[in-house]
mmCIF file of C-alpha atoms in Angstrom:
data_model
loop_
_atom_site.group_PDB
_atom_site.id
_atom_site.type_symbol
_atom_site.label_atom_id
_atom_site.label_comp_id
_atom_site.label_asym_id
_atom_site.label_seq_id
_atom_site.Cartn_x
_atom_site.Cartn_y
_atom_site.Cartn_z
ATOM 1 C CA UNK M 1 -18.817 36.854 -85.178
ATOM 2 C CA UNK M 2 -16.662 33.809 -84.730
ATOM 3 C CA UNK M 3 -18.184 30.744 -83.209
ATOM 4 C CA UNK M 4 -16.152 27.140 -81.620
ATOM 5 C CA UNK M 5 -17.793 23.952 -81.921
ATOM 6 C CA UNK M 6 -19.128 22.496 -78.233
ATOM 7 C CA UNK M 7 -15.591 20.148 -78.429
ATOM 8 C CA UNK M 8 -13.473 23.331 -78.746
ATOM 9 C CA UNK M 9 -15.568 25.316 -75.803
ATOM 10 C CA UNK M 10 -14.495 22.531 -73.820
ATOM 11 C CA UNK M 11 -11.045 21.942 -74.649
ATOM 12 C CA UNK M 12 -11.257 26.119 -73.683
ATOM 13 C CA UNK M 13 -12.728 25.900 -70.428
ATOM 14 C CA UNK M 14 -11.378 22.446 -69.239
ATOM 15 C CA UNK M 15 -14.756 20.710 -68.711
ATOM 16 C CA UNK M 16 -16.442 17.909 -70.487
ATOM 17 C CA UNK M 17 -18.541 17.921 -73.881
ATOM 18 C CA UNK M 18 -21.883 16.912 -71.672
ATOM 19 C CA UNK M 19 -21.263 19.720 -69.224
ATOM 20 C CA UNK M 20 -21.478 22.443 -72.112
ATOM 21 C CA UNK M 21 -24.577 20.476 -74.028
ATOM 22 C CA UNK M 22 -26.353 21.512 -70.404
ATOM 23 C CA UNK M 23 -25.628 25.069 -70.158
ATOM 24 C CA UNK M 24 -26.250 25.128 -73.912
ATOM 25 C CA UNK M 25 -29.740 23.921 -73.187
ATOM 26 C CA UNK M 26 -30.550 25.597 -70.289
ATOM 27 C CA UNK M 27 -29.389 28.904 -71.641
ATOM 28 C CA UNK M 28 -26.865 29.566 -69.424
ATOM 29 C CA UNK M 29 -24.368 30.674 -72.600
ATOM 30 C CA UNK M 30 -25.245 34.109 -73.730
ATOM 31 C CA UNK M 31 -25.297 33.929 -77.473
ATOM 32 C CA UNK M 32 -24.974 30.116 -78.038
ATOM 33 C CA UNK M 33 -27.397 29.282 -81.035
ATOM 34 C CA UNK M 34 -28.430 25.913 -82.235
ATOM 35 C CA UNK M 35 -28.129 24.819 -85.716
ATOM 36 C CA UNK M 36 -29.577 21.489 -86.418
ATOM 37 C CA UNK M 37 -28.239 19.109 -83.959
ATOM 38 C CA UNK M 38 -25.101 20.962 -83.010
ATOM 39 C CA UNK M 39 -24.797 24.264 -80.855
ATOM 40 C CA UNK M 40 -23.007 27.073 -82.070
ATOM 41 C CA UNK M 41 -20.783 29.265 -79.068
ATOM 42 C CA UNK M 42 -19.357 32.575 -79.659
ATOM 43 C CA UNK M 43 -15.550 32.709 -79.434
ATOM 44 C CA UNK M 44 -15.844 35.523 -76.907
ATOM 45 C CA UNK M 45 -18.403 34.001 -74.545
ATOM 46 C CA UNK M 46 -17.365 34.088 -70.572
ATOM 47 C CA UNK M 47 -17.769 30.723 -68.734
ATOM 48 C CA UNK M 48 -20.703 30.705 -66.579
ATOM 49 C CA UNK M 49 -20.324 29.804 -62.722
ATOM 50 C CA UNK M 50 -20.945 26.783 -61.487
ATOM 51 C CA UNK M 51 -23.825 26.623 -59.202
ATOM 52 C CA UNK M 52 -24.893 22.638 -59.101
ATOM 53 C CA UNK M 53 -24.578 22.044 -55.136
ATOM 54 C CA UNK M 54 -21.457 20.714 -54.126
ATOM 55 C CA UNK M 55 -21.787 19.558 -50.285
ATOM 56 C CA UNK M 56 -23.986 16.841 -50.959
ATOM 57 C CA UNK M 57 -26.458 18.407 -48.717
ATOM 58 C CA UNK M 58 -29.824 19.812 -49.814
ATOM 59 C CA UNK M 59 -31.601 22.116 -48.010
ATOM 60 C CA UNK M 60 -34.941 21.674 -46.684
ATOM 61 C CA UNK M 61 -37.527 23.982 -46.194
ATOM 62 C CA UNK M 62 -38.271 24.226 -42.573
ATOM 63 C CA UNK M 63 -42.018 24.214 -41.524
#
């Protein structure tokens, strides 16, 4: 299996270095390993959605 460095997945998926260090961490990349200090992405792996909240809202729970 081929893997791309966190710069390349990036570069790939137009968003910033940071961004995939996140989903790395949180596990939100099927198949991304960690080796040492640097994280390891498949060549083949799908870019998740994004689901931080946009609006600037927040919802509240309603009691």
């Amino acid at each position: 299996m081929e893997y791309l460095s966190i710069k390349q997945t990036a570069e790939k998926w137009g968003i910033s270095v940071r961004r995939i260090q996140v989903l790395c961490a949180e596990e939100r990349i099927p198949g991304a390993i960690k080796i040492g200090s640097y994280w390891a992405i498949p060549a083949d792996a799908e870019k998740p959605d994004d689901q931080r909240i946009k609006s600037g809202k927040y919802i509240k729970e309603q009691e």
